[in-house]
XYZ file of C-alpha atoms in Angstrom:
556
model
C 65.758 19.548 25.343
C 65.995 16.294 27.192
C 65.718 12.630 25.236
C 62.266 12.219 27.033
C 61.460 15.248 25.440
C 62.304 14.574 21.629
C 61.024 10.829 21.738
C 57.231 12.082 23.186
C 54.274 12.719 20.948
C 54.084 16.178 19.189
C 52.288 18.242 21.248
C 49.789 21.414 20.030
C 49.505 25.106 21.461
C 46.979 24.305 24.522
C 49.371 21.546 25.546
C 47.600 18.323 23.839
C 48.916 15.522 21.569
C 48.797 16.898 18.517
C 47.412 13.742 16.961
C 44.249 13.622 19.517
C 43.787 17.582 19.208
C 43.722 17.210 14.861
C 41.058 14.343 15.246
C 38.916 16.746 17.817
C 39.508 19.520 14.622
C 38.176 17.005 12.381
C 35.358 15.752 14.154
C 34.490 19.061 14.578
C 34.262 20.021 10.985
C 32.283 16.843 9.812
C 29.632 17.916 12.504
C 29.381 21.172 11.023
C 29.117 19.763 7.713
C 26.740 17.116 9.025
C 24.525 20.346 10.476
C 24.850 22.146 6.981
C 22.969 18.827 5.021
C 20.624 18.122 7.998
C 17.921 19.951 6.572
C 18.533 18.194 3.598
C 18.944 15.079 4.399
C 15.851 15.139 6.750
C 13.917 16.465 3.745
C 15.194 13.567 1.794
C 14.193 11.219 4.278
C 10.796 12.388 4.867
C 9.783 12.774 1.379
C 11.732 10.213 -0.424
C 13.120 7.389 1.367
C 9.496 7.053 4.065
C 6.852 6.924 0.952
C 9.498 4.175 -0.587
C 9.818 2.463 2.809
C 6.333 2.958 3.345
C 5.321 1.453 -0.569
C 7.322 -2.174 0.280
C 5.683 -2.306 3.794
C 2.294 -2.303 2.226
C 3.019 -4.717 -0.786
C 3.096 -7.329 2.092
C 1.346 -6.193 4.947
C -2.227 -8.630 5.447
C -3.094 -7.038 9.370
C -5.882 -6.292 8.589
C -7.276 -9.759 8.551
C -5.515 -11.163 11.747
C -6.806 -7.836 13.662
C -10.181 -8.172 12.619
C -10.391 -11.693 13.322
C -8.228 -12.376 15.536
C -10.088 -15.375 16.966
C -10.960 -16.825 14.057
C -7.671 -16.872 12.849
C -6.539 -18.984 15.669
C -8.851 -20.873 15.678
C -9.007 -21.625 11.936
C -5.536 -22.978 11.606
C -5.996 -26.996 12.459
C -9.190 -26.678 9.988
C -8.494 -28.619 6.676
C -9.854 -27.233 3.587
C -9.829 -29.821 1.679
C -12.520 -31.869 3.956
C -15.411 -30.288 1.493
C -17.383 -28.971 4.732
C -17.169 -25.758 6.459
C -15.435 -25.077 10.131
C -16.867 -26.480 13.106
C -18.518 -24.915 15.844
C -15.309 -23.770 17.451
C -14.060 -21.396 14.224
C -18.089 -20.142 13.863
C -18.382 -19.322 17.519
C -14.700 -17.751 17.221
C -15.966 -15.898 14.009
C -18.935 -15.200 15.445
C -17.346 -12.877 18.510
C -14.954 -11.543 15.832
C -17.914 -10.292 13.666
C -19.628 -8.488 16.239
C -16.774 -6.639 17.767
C -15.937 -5.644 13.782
C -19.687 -4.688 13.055
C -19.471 -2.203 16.337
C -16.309 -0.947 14.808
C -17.483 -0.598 11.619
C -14.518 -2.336 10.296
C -16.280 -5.503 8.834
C -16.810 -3.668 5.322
C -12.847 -2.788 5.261
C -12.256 -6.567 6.338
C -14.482 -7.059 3.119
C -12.778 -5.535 0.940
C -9.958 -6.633 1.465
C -10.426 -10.393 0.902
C -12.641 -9.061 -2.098
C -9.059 -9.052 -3.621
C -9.039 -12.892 -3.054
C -12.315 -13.712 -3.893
C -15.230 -12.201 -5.468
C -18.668 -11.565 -3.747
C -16.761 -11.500 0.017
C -17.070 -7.767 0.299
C -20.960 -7.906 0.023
C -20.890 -11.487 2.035
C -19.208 -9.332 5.091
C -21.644 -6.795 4.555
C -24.452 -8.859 4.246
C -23.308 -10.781 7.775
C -22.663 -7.655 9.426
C -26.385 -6.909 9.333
C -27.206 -10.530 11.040
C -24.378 -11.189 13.474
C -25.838 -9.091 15.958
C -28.751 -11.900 16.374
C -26.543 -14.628 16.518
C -26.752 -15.993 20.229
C -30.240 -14.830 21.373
C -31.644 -18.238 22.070
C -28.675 -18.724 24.435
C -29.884 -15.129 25.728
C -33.087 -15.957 26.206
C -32.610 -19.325 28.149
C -30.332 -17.902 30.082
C -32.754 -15.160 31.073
C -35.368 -17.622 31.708
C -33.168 -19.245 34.341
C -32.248 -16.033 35.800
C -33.568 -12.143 35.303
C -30.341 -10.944 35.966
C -28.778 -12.558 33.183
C -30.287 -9.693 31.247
C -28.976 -6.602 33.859
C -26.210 -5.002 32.391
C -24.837 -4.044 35.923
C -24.672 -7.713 36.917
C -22.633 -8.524 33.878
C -20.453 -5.635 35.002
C -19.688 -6.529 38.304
C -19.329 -9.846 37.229
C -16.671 -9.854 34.782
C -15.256 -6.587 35.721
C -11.919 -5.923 38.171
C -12.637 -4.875 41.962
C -10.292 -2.042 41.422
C -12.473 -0.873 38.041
C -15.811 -1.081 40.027
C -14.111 0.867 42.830
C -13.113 3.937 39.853
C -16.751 3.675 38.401
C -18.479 3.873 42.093
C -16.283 6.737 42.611
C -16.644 8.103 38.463
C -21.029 8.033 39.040
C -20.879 9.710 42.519
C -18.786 12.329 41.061
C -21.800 12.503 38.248
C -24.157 12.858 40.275
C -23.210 15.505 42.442
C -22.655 17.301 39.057
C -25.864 16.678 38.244
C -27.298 17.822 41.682
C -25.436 20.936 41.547
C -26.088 21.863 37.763
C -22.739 21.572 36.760
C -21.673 20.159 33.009
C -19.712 16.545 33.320
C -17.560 15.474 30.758
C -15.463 12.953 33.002
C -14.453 9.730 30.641
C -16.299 6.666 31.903
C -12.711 4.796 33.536
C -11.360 2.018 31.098
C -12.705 -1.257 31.604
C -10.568 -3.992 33.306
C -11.246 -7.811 33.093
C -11.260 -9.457 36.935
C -8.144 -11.873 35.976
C -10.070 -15.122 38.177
C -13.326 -14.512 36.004
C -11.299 -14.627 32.407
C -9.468 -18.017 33.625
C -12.395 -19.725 34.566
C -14.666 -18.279 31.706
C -11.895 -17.517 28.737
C -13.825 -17.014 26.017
C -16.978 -15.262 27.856
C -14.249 -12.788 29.374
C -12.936 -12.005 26.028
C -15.969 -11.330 24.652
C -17.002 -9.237 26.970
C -14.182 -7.291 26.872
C -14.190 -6.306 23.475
C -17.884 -5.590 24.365
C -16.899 -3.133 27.035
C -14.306 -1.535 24.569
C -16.712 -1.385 21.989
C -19.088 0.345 24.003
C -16.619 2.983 25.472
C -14.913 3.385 22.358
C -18.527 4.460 20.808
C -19.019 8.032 22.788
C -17.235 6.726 25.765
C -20.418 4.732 26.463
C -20.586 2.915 30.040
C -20.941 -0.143 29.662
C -22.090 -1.282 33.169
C -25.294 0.824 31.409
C -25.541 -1.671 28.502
C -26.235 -5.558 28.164
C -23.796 -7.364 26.370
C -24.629 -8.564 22.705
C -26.389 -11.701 22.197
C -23.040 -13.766 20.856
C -21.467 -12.927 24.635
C -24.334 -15.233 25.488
C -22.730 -18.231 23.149
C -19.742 -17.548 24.749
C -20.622 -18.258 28.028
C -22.980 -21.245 27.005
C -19.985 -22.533 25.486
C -17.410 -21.851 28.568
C -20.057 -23.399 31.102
C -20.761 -26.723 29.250
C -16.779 -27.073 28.679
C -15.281 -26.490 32.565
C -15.920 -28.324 36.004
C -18.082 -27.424 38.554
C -14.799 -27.025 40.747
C -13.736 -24.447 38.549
C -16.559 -22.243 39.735
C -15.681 -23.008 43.187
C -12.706 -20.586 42.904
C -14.465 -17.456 42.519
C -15.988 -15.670 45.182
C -19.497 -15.790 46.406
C -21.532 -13.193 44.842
C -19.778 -15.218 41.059
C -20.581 -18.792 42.349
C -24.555 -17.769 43.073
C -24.824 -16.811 39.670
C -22.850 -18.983 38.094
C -23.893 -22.465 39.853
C -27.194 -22.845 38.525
C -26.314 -21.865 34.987
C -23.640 -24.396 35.161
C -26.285 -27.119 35.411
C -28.884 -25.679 33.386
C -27.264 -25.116 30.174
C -26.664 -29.232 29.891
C -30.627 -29.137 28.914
C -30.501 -25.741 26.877
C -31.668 -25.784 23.141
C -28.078 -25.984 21.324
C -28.403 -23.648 18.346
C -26.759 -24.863 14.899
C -24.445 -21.849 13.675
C -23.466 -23.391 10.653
C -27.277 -23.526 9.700
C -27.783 -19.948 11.263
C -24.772 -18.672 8.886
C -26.303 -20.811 5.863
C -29.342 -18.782 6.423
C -27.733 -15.774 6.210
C -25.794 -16.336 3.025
C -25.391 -20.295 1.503
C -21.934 -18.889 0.601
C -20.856 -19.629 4.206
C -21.683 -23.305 3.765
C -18.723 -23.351 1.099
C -15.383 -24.398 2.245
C -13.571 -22.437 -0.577
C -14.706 -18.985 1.667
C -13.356 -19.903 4.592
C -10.449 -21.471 3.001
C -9.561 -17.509 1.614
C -9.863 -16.503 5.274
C -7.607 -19.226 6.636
C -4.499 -18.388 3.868
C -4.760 -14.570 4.096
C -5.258 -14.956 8.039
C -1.301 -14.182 8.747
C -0.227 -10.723 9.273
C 2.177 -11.172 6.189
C 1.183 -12.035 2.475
C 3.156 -12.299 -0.926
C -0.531 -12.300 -2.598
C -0.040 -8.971 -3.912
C 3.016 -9.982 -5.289
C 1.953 -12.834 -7.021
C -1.078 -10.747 -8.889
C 1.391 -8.732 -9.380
C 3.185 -11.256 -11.793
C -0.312 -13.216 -12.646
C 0.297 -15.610 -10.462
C -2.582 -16.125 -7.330
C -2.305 -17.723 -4.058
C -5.034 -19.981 -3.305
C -5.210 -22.892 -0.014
C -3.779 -25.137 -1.992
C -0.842 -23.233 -3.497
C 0.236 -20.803 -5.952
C -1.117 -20.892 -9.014
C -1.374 -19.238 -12.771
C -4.566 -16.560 -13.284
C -7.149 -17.626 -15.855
C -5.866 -16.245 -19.088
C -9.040 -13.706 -19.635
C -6.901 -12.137 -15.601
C -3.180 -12.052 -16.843
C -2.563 -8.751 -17.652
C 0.215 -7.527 -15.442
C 3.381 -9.484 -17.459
C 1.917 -8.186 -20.916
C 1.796 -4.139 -19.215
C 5.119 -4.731 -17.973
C 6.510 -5.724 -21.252
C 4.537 -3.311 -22.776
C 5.745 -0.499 -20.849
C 9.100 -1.352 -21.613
C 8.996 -1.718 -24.812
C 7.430 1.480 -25.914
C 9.327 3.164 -22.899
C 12.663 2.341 -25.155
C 11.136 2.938 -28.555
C 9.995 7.086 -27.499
C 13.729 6.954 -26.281
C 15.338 5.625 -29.220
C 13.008 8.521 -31.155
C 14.043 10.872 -29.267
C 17.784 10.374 -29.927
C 16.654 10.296 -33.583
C 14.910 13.302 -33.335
C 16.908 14.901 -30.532
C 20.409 14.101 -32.080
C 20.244 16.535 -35.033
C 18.223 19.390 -33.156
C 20.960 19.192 -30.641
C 23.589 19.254 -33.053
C 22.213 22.525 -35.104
C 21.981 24.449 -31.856
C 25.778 23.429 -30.836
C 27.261 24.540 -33.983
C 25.012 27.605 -34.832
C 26.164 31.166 -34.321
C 25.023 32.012 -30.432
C 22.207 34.879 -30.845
C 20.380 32.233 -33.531
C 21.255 28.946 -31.434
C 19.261 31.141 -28.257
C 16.657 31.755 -30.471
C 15.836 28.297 -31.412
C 16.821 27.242 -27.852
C 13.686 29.417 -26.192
C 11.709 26.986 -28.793
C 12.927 24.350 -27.467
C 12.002 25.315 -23.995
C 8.720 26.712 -25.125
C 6.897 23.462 -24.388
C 7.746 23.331 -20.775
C 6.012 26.714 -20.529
C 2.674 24.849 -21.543
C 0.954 22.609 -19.097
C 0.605 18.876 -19.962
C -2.524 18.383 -19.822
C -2.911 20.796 -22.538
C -0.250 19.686 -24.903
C -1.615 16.023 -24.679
C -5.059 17.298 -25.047
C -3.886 18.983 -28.715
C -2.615 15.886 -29.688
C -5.643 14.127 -28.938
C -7.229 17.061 -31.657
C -4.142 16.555 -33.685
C -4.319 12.314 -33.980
C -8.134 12.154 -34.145
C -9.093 10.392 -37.392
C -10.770 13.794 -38.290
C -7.889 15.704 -37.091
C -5.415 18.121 -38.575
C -2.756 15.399 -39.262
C -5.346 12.583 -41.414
C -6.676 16.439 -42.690
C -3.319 17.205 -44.333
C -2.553 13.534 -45.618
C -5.930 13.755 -47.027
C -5.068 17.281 -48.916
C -2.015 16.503 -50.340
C -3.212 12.993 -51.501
C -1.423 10.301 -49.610
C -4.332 8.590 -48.310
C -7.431 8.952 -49.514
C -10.649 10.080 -46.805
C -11.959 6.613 -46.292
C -8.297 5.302 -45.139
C -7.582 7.768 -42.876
C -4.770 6.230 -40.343
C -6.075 5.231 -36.936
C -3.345 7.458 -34.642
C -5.192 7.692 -31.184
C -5.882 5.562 -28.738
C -3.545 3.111 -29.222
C 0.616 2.554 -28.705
C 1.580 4.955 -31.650
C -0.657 7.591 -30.694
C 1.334 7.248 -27.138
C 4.724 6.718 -28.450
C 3.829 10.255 -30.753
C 2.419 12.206 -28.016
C 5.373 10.791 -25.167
C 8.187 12.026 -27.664
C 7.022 15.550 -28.398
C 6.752 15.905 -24.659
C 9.974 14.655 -23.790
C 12.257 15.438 -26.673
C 13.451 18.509 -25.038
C 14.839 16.036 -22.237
C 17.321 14.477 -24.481
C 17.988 17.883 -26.866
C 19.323 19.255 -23.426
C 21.986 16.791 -22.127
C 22.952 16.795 -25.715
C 23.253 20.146 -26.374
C 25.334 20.960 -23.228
C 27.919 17.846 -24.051
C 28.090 19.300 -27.725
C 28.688 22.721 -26.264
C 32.277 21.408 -25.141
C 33.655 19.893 -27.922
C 35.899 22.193 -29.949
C 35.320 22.110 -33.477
C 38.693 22.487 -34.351
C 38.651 18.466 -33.473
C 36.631 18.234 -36.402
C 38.751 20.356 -38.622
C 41.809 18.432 -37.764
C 40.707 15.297 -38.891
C 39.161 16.529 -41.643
C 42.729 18.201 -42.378
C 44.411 14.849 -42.482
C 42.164 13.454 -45.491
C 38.582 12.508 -43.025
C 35.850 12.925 -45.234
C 32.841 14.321 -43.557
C 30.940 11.468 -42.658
C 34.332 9.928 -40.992
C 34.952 12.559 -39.185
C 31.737 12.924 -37.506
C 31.696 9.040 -36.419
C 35.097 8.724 -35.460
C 35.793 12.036 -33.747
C 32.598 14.290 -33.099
C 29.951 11.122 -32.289
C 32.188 9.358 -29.429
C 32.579 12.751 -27.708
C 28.594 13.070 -27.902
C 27.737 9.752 -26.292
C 27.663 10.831 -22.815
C 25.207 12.743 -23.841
C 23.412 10.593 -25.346
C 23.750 8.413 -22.128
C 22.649 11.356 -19.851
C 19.291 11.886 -22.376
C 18.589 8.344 -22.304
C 18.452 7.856 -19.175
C 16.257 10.819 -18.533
C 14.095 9.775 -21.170
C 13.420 6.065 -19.972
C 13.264 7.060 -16.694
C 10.074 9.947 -16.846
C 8.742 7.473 -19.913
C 7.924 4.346 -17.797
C 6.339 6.369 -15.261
C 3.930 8.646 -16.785
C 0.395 7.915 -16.969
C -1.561 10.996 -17.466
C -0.374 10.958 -21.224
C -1.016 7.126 -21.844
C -4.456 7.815 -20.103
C -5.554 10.068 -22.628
C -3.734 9.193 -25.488
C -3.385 5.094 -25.388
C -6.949 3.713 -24.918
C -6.909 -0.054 -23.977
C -3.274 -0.958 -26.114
C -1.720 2.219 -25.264
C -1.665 2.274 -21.649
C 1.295 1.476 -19.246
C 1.704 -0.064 -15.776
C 1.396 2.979 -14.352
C -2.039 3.174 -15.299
C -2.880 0.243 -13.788
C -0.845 1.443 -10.659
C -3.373 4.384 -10.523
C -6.191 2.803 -10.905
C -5.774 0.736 -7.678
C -4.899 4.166 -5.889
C -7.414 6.188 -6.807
C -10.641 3.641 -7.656
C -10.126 -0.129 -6.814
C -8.710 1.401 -3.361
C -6.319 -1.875 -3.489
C -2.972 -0.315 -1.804
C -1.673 -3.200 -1.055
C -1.802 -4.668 -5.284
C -0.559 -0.486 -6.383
C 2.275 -0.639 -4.020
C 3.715 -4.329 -5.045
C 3.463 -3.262 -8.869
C 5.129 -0.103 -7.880
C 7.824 -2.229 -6.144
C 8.747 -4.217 -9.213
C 8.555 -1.560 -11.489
C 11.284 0.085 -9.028
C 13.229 -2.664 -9.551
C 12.863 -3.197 -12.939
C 14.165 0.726 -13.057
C 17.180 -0.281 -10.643
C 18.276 -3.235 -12.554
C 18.243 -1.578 -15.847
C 20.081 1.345 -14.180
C 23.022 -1.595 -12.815
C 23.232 -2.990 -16.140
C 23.551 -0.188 -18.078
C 26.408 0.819 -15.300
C 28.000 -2.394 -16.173
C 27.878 -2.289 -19.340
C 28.358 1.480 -20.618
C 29.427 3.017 -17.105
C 28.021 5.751 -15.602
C 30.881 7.515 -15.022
C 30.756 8.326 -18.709
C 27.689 9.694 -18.596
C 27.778 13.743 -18.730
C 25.396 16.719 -18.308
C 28.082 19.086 -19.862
């Protein structure tokens, strides 16, 4: 063997480093193993971590106002709400475009609801609106009509504002029609989507964008054509409001067929009748001739919002700040504490409860501890709904329990105890349910500690009670941690027993998560309370880490 020979890598079989053919080998493995959790860990992913992802996206997502309005929110940003009067003509007319194009969208009642959150009465304001909108402009319509018929012709309006290239498609898109109509044949061609002639929309911005969501509207309704349609009446404001802003050499950039139509209006519309929108949206509702509405449009106008956030903690966000909730509206702190609270007292009753059970069934003969362990188990056989319905018969002030403390004489039948619906009647019902959560851990830690332990100490002069605490209990507490954590866990999340069981002092945050699921529809508030309850969860879970270890804790 030569020196070059010895002093060279290690080489395998096939003729490769060794060191580069074992990290192949390995990388080989981990893919398989990666392969084997795939499922898995896509599973996980898809049913865990997206719904969590998907909970703190919507605690702070506000799109719904900045796509609904997206004029308005522009334009709404230099207004100052603490002038005491409303927008100027520039926000209305911006709001005014906005509305429309949300009415034909039906999204104005969703845009409604949501600042509802913010303000009460918006939701039927936006309602309300979205039956008027629609005849917001027609003066403008009907002057400009006056000065020229074919203000009113929905093909002119087409051509007008419409690209050469789109006209060309829809020439094409009605011959083909046509002949399908000649020859009896069905059509179900889409009417070709709508582009704006560039020249038109910088000359005539804000006519150009209202026309286009116009045309969008229309083919987004039954893929309408809208060459067949005349544009709504607040198109018309726009363009009043583009041809008394720009310069007659503006219009001398567009072609021929634009400037004839276009010319005249320019010069007319310096003697149309101006129409007053903020009177015209005063008519509609007085509440749009207060500032403080358009002021909860102009802060919840980003796409982002901590609002929910702060309701969440009864705080509120308002133009001017954040403030505190009127004290007869701050209820969120008081379910949080709440739900902690009583969350920790049906744990700490369940290890009372729990401890002893656990203890018989670790140091009874096998064939009886079985027996009594099937009893144990029995209640997870039994829906819950129907073992928190019998304790609703059972806690009822004419129910069996006030029946037998009647009998026997401990209270008398005009004193029987209130037990339901309120927090004991929740705390009673939440530990009969999840006792058997803590009886298991403990059971299965008690299973492994050999009772000979006990006999030992009690060998060397322990008396009973001192050799239970110093030799039997410490083995126990990881059980005991295990239970505990089960227990607190499933206890500050359930609802459907609090529901039934708590009335108004018994319920937890959980309820009130629910409700704005299910009724209030108010995601947005459901998935911030949510969020803070997860971390309330998460920093009780690091603390008790730091503080006990969860190492120690130990399912047997």
């Amino acid at each position: 063997m030569t020196e070059a020979t010895r002093t060279g890598p290690m080489l395998a079989a096939d003729g490769t480093p060794l060191k580069r053919s074992l990290q192949r080998a390995l990388r080989a493995q981990k893919l398989r193993a990666l392969m084997l959790i795939a499922p898995l860990l896509a599973f996980i992913l898809v049913t865990f971590v997206a719904p969590i992802a998907d909970m703190l996206f919507r605690s702070v997502e506000n799109q719904i106002v900045s796509d609904t309005l997206p004029r308005t929110a522009q334009a709404i940003r230099g207004w100052d709400h603490n002038s005491g009067e409303p927008p100027g003509d520039d926000v209305l007319a911006a709001f005014t475009i906005d509305m429309i194009a949300a009415v034909e969208r039906k999204q104005h009642t969703r845009l409604g609801t949501r600042l509802n959150y913010e303000q009460n009465g918006l939701s039927s304001l936006f309602r309300k609106t979205g039956r008027g909108v629609a005849d917001i402009g027609e003066t403008y319509r009907d002057q400009f009509a006056a000065l020229d018929p074919a203000w009113k012709d929905a093909g002119i309006w087409a051509n007008l504002f419409a690209d050469p290239s789109w006209r060309a498609d829809h020439d094409a898109w009605e011959a083909a029609r046509a002949a399908a109509r000649t020859a009896g044949r069905p059509f179900a061609e889409p009417v070709p989507a709508f582009r704006l002639n560039d020249d038109l929309a910088d000359v005539l911005p804000e006519t150009a964008d209202a026309y286009l969501d116009f045309a969008r509207a229309v083919q987004g309704n039954r893929n309408g054509d809208p060459a067949a349609r005349a544009p709504w009446p607040p198109v018309y404001l726009a363009l009043y409001r583009d041809l008394t802003a720009i310069g007659v050499g503006r219009i001398a950039t567009l072609d021929a067929e634009a400037q004839a139509l276009l010319d005249p209006a320019h010069y007319a519309v310096r003697s149309f009748e101006r129409a007053d929108l903020a009177a015209i949206y005063r008519d509609i509702d007085r509440a749009w001739g207060q500032p403080t509405v358009w002021a909860t449009i102009q802060t919840f106008s980003p796409a982002y919002t901590p609002g929910y956030f702060l309701t969440a903690v009864d705080l509120k966000q308002t133009p001017d700040g954040i403030v505190s909730q009127p004290a007869d509206q701050k209820i969120y702190i008081m379910l949080f504490q709440r739900t902690l609270v009583m969350s920790l007292a049906i744990m700490a009753a369940c290890v009372l409860l729990g401890y002893p059970i656990a203890f018989l069934l670790a140091n009874l003969p096998l064939r009886t501890s079985n027996l009594l362990l099937i009893l144990v188990l029995l209640p997870f056989w039994t829906s819950l709904l129907v073992r928190t319905s019998a304790w609703k018969v059972l806690l009822q002030q004419q129910g069996v329990i006030n029946d037998i403390l009647v009998w026997i004489g401990i209270v008398d039948n005009a004193g029987r105890l209130i037990l339901i619906n309120n927090q004991t009647g929740t705390i009673i019902a939440m530990t009969h349910i999840l006792l058997p959560f803590m009886i298991l851990p403990l059971y299965s830690v008690m299973k492994t500690i050999p009772p000979s332990y006990v006999r030992a100490a009690k060998s060397l002069g322990a008396t009973n009670w001192t050799a239970f605490w110093r030799v039997y209990f410490p083995q126990s507490v990881p059980g005991i941690g295990a239970g505990c954590i089960l227990v607190f866990i499933l206890a500050i999340g359930y609802y459907i027993t609090p529901e039934l069981v708590g009335g108004t002092s018994g319920t937890f945050i959980s309820n009130r998560i629910a409700y704005h699921i299910s009724s209030s529809l108010n995601w947005g508030l459901a998935a911030a309370l949510g969020t803070i309850l997860l971390a309330v969860v998460l920093a009780l879970y690091w603390t008790y880490d730091r503080l006990v270890g969860i190492d120690k804790v130990n399912l047997g």
